[in-house]
Amino acid sequence: MIELTEEMRTAVGNALEDKLPMIASSVGEDGQPTLSFYGSIHVHSADQLAIWVRTPTAGLLGRIPSNSHMALLYRNPAAQLGWQFHGRARQIEDGDEARRVYDESPQIERDKDADRLGRAVIIDVDRVIARGAVIMER
């Protein structure tokens, strides 16, 4: 069962402010992984993460339809915290849900897309790994 903790919610939600942007990995049709830093990653629900992708033509949005699997990495060495979140991503078309993802993103990220031209992505978390061990699994 996936039940993201309050510690995870706080750490992930403050990652950009703490100068620890998370890394997201997605895989394209060619099978090649791509890594990207995202400052807008946050806990969306007990078993979901969300990203506001500021650029509607971003590669991540093009990769999701052919391979929805993603891995996201949070690491804070000073606090000795680190998690890998593995799951399946989907772009959100619903206006209210997309607005919620935007609104829950850090202010600095919203300021970079004040016209809301970006797109919302929700990741249904299937597995959480800490220190090499699976600590939660769907």
Coordinates of N, CA and C in Angstrom, one line a residue:
M1 N 0.8 -1.2 0.0 CA 0.0 0.0 0.0 C 0.9 1.2 0.0
I2 N 0.5 2.2 -0.8 CA 1.2 3.5 -0.8 C 0.5 4.5 0.0
E3 N 1.2 5.0 1.0 CA 0.7 6.1 1.9 C 1.9 7.0 2.1
L4 N 2.1 8.0 1.2 CA 3.2 8.9 1.4 C 3.1 9.7 2.7
T5 N 4.2 9.8 3.4 CA 4.2 10.3 4.8 C 4.2 11.8 4.8
E6 N 3.9 12.4 6.0 CA 4.0 13.8 6.1 C 5.4 14.3 5.9
E7 N 6.4 13.5 6.4 CA 7.8 13.8 6.1 C 8.1 13.9 4.6
M8 N 7.6 13.0 3.9 CA 7.8 13.0 2.4 C 7.1 14.2 1.8
R9 N 5.9 14.5 2.2 CA 5.1 15.6 1.7 C 5.9 16.9 2.0
T10 N 6.4 17.1 3.2 CA 7.1 18.3 3.5 C 8.4 18.4 2.8
A11 N 9.2 17.3 2.7 CA 10.5 17.4 2.1 C 10.4 17.6 0.6
V12 N 9.5 16.9 -0.1 CA 9.3 17.0 -1.5 C 8.7 18.4 -1.8
G13 N 7.8 18.9 -1.0 CA 7.2 20.2 -1.2 C 8.1 21.3 -1.0
N14 N 9.2 21.1 -0.2 CA 10.1 22.2 0.1 C 11.4 22.0 -0.7
A15 N 11.5 21.0 -1.6 CA 12.7 20.6 -2.3 C 13.3 21.8 -3.0
L16 N 12.5 22.6 -3.8 CA 13.1 23.7 -4.6 C 13.5 24.8 -3.6
E17 N 12.7 25.1 -2.7 CA 13.1 26.2 -1.7 C 14.4 25.8 -1.0
D18 N 14.6 24.5 -0.7 CA 15.8 24.0 0.0 C 16.9 23.8 -1.0
K19 N 16.8 24.3 -2.2 CA 17.8 24.1 -3.3 C 18.2 22.7 -3.5
L20 N 17.1 21.8 -3.5 CA 17.3 20.4 -3.7 C 16.2 19.9 -4.8
P21 N 16.2 20.5 -6.0 CA 15.2 20.1 -6.9 C 15.3 18.6 -7.2
M22 N 14.1 18.0 -7.4 CA 14.1 16.6 -7.7 C 14.4 16.3 -9.1
I23 N 14.8 15.1 -9.3 CA 15.2 14.6 -10.6 C 14.1 13.6 -11.1
A24 N 13.6 13.8 -12.3 CA 12.6 12.9 -12.8 C 13.2 12.2 -14.0
S25 N 12.9 10.9 -14.1 CA 13.4 10.1 -15.3 C 12.1 9.5 -16.0
S26 N 12.2 9.7 -17.3 CA 11.1 9.1 -18.2 C 11.8 8.5 -19.4
V27 N 11.0 7.6 -20.0 CA 11.6 6.8 -21.1 C 10.8 7.1 -22.4
G28 N 11.5 7.4 -23.5 CA 10.8 7.6 -24.8 C 10.6 6.3 -25.6
E29 N 9.9 6.5 -26.7 CA 9.6 5.3 -27.6 C 10.9 4.5 -28.0
D30 N 12.0 5.2 -28.0 CA 13.3 4.6 -28.4 C 13.9 3.8 -27.3
G31 N 13.2 3.8 -26.1 CA 13.7 3.1 -25.0 C 14.8 3.8 -24.2
Q32 N 15.2 5.0 -24.6 CA 16.2 5.7 -23.9 C 15.7 6.6 -22.8
P33 N 16.3 6.5 -21.6 CA 15.8 7.3 -20.5 C 16.3 8.8 -20.6
T34 N 15.5 9.7 -20.1 CA 15.9 11.1 -20.0 C 15.7 11.5 -18.6
L35 N 16.7 12.3 -18.1 CA 16.6 12.8 -16.7 C 16.4 14.3 -16.8
S36 N 15.6 14.9 -15.9 CA 15.3 16.3 -15.9 C 15.1 16.7 -14.4
F37 N 15.5 17.9 -14.1 CA 15.2 18.5 -12.8 C 13.9 19.2 -12.9
Y38 N 13.1 19.0 -11.9 CA 11.8 19.7 -11.8 C 11.6 20.3 -10.4
G39 N 11.3 21.6 -10.4 CA 11.1 22.3 -9.1 C 9.6 22.3 -8.7
S40 N 8.8 21.8 -9.6 CA 7.3 21.9 -9.3 C 6.8 20.5 -8.7
I41 N 7.6 19.5 -8.6 CA 7.2 18.2 -8.0 C 6.6 18.4 -6.6
H42 N 5.5 17.9 -6.4 CA 4.9 17.9 -5.0 C 4.0 16.7 -4.8
V43 N 3.7 16.4 -3.5 CA 2.8 15.4 -3.2 C 1.4 15.9 -3.5
H44 N 0.7 15.1 -4.3 CA -0.7 15.5 -4.8 C -1.8 14.8 -3.9
S45 N -1.5 13.6 -3.5 CA -2.4 12.9 -2.6 C -1.6 11.8 -1.9
A46 N -2.3 11.0 -1.2 CA -1.6 9.9 -0.4 C -0.8 9.0 -1.2
D47 N -1.1 8.8 -2.5 CA -0.4 7.9 -3.4 C 0.0 8.5 -4.7
Q48 N 0.1 9.8 -4.8 CA 0.3 10.5 -6.1 C 1.3 11.7 -5.9
L49 N 2.2 11.8 -6.9 CA 3.0 13.0 -7.0 C 2.5 13.8 -8.2
A50 N 2.8 15.1 -8.3 CA 2.4 15.9 -9.4 C 3.5 16.8 -9.8
I51 N 3.5 17.1 -11.1 CA 4.4 18.1 -11.7 C 3.7 19.1 -12.6
W52 N 4.0 20.4 -12.4 CA 3.5 21.4 -13.4 C 4.7 21.5 -14.4
V53 N 4.4 21.1 -15.6 CA 5.4 21.2 -16.7 C 5.2 22.5 -17.4
R54 N 6.1 23.5 -17.2 CA 5.8 24.9 -17.7 C 5.8 25.0 -19.2
T55 N 6.5 24.1 -19.9 CA 6.6 24.2 -21.3 C 5.7 23.2 -22.0
P56 N 4.7 23.6 -22.7 CA 3.7 22.6 -23.3 C 4.4 21.7 -24.3
T57 N 5.5 22.1 -24.8 CA 6.2 21.2 -25.8 C 7.3 20.4 -25.2
A58 N 7.4 20.4 -23.9 CA 8.4 19.7 -23.2 C 8.5 18.2 -23.6
G59 N 9.7 17.6 -23.6 CA 9.8 16.2 -24.0 C 9.1 15.3 -23.1
L60 N 9.0 15.6 -21.8 CA 8.3 14.7 -20.9 C 6.9 14.4 -21.4
L61 N 6.2 15.5 -21.8 CA 4.8 15.3 -22.2 C 4.7 14.4 -23.5
G62 N 5.7 14.5 -24.3 CA 5.7 13.6 -25.5 C 6.1 12.2 -25.2
R63 N 6.8 11.9 -24.1 CA 7.2 10.6 -23.8 C 6.1 9.8 -23.0
I64 N 5.2 10.5 -22.3 CA 4.2 9.8 -21.5 C 3.3 8.9 -22.3
P65 N 2.8 9.3 -23.4 CA 1.8 8.4 -24.2 C 2.4 7.1 -24.6
S66 N 3.7 7.1 -24.9 CA 4.3 5.8 -25.3 C 4.9 5.0 -24.2
N67 N 5.2 5.6 -23.1 CA 5.7 4.9 -21.9 C 5.5 5.8 -20.7
S68 N 4.5 5.4 -19.9 CA 4.1 6.2 -18.8 C 4.9 6.0 -17.5
H69 N 5.8 5.1 -17.5 CA 6.6 4.8 -16.3 C 7.6 5.9 -16.1
M70 N 7.7 6.3 -14.8 CA 8.6 7.4 -14.4 C 9.3 6.9 -13.1
A71 N 10.4 7.5 -12.8 CA 11.1 7.4 -11.5 C 11.5 8.8 -11.1
L72 N 11.3 9.1 -9.9 CA 11.6 10.5 -9.4 C 12.5 10.3 -8.1
L73 N 13.5 11.2 -8.0 CA 14.5 11.0 -7.0 C 14.5 12.3 -6.1
Y74 N 14.4 12.1 -4.8 CA 14.6 13.1 -3.8 C 15.8 12.8 -3.0
R75 N 16.7 13.8 -2.8 CA 17.8 13.5 -1.9 C 18.2 14.8 -1.1
N76 N 18.3 14.6 0.2 CA 18.8 15.7 1.0 C 19.9 15.1 1.9
P77 N 21.1 15.3 1.5 CA 22.2 14.6 2.3 C 22.4 15.2 3.7
A78 N 22.1 16.5 3.9 CA 22.3 17.1 5.2 C 21.3 16.4 6.2
A79 N 20.1 16.2 5.7 CA 19.1 15.5 6.6 C 19.1 14.0 6.5
Q80 N 20.0 13.5 5.7 CA 20.1 12.0 5.5 C 18.8 11.4 5.0
L81 N 18.1 12.1 4.1 CA 16.9 11.7 3.5 C 17.1 11.4 2.1
G82 N 16.4 10.3 1.6 CA 16.4 10.1 0.2 C 15.4 9.0 -0.2
W83 N 14.7 9.3 -1.2 CA 13.6 8.4 -1.7 C 13.6 8.3 -3.2
Q84 N 13.3 7.1 -3.7 CA 13.0 7.0 -5.1 C 11.5 6.7 -5.2
F85 N 10.8 7.4 -6.1 CA 9.4 7.2 -6.3 C 9.2 6.6 -7.7
H86 N 8.6 5.4 -7.8 CA 8.4 4.8 -9.1 C 6.9 4.8 -9.4
G87 N 6.5 5.1 -10.6 CA 5.1 5.1 -10.9 C 4.7 5.3 -12.3
R88 N 3.5 5.6 -12.6 CA 2.9 5.8 -13.9 C 2.4 7.2 -14.0
A89 N 2.8 7.9 -15.1 CA 2.4 9.3 -15.3 C 1.3 9.4 -16.3
R90 N 0.5 10.5 -16.1 CA -0.5 10.8 -17.1 C -0.7 12.4 -17.1
Q91 N -0.9 12.9 -18.3 CA -1.1 14.3 -18.4 C -2.6 14.5 -18.1
I92 N -2.9 15.6 -17.3 CA -4.2 15.9 -16.9 C -4.8 16.9 -17.8
E93 N -6.0 16.6 -18.4 CA -6.7 17.5 -19.2 C -7.8 18.3 -18.5
D94 N -8.3 17.7 -17.4 CA -9.4 18.3 -16.7 C -8.9 19.7 -16.1
G95 N -9.7 20.7 -16.4 CA -9.3 22.1 -16.0 C -9.1 22.3 -14.5
D96 N -10.1 21.7 -13.7 CA -10.0 21.9 -12.3 C -8.8 21.2 -11.7
E97 N -8.6 19.9 -12.1 CA -7.5 19.1 -11.6 C -6.2 19.8 -12.0
A98 N -6.1 20.2 -13.2 CA -4.8 20.9 -13.7 C -4.6 22.1 -12.9
R99 N -5.6 22.9 -12.6 CA -5.5 24.1 -11.8 C -5.0 23.8 -10.4
R100 N -5.5 22.7 -9.9 CA -5.0 22.3 -8.5 C -3.5 22.0 -8.5
V101 N -3.0 21.3 -9.6 CA -1.6 20.9 -9.7 C -0.8 22.2 -9.8
Y102 N -1.3 23.2 -10.6 CA -0.6 24.5 -10.7 C -0.6 25.2 -9.4
D103 N -1.7 25.2 -8.7 CA -1.8 26.0 -7.5 C -1.0 25.4 -6.3
E104 N -0.8 24.1 -6.4 CA 0.0 23.4 -5.3 C 1.5 23.4 -5.6
S105 N 1.9 23.9 -6.8 CA 3.3 24.0 -7.1 C 3.9 25.2 -6.4
P106 N 5.2 25.2 -6.2 CA 5.9 26.3 -5.5 C 5.7 27.6 -6.2
Q107 N 5.5 28.7 -5.4 CA 5.3 30.0 -6.0 C 6.3 30.4 -7.1
I108 N 7.5 30.1 -6.9 CA 8.6 30.5 -7.8 C 8.3 29.8 -9.2
E109 N 7.8 28.6 -9.2 CA 7.4 27.9 -10.4 C 6.2 28.5 -11.1
R110 N 5.2 28.9 -10.3 CA 4.0 29.5 -10.8 C 4.3 30.9 -11.4
D111 N 5.3 31.6 -10.8 CA 5.7 32.9 -11.3 C 6.3 32.8 -12.7
K112 N 7.0 31.7 -12.9 CA 7.6 31.4 -14.2 C 6.6 31.1 -15.3
D113 N 5.4 30.8 -14.9 CA 4.3 30.5 -15.9 C 3.0 31.1 -15.4
A114 N 3.0 32.4 -15.2 CA 1.9 33.1 -14.7 C 0.6 33.0 -15.6
D115 N 0.8 32.8 -16.9 CA -0.3 32.6 -17.8 C -0.8 31.2 -17.9
R116 N -0.2 30.3 -17.1 CA -0.7 28.9 -17.0 C -0.7 28.3 -18.4
L117 N 0.4 28.4 -19.1 CA 0.5 27.8 -20.4 C 1.0 26.3 -20.3
G118 N 1.5 25.9 -19.2 CA 2.1 24.6 -19.0 C 1.0 23.5 -18.9
R119 N 1.4 22.3 -18.5 CA 0.5 21.2 -18.4 C 0.7 20.5 -17.1
A120 N -0.3 19.9 -16.6 CA -0.2 19.1 -15.3 C 0.0 17.7 -15.6
V121 N 0.9 17.1 -14.8 CA 1.1 15.6 -14.9 C 1.0 15.1 -13.5
I122 N 0.3 14.0 -13.4 CA 0.1 13.3 -12.1 C 0.8 11.9 -12.2
I123 N 1.5 11.5 -11.2 CA 2.2 10.2 -11.2 C 1.6 9.4 -10.1
D124 N 1.0 8.3 -10.5 CA 0.4 7.3 -9.5 C 1.6 6.5 -9.0
V125 N 2.0 6.7 -7.8 CA 3.1 6.0 -7.2 C 2.9 4.5 -7.0
D126 N 3.7 3.7 -7.5 CA 3.6 2.2 -7.4 C 4.6 1.7 -6.4
R127 N 5.7 2.4 -6.1 CA 6.8 1.9 -5.3 C 7.6 3.0 -4.7
V128 N 8.0 2.9 -3.5 CA 8.9 3.9 -2.9 C 10.1 3.1 -2.3
I129 N 11.3 3.6 -2.6 CA 12.5 2.9 -2.2 C 13.3 3.9 -1.4
A130 N 13.8 3.4 -0.3 CA 14.7 4.2 0.6 C 15.9 3.3 0.9
R131 N 17.1 3.9 0.8 CA 18.3 3.2 1.1 C 18.4 1.8 0.5
G132 N 17.9 1.7 -0.8 CA 18.0 0.4 -1.5 C 16.9 -0.6 -1.2
A133 N 16.0 -0.3 -0.3 CA 14.9 -1.2 0.1 C 13.5 -0.6 -0.2
V134 N 12.7 -1.5 -0.7 CA 11.3 -1.1 -1.0 C 10.6 -0.9 0.4
I135 N 10.1 0.4 0.6 CA 9.4 0.7 1.8 C 7.9 0.8 1.7
M136 N 7.5 1.0 0.4 CA 6.0 1.0 0.1 C 5.9 0.4 -1.3
E137 N 4.7 -0.3 -1.5 CA 4.5 -0.9 -2.8 C 3.0 -1.0 -3.0
R138 N 2.5 -0.7 -4.2 CA 1.1 -0.9 -4.5 C 0.7 -2.3 -4.6

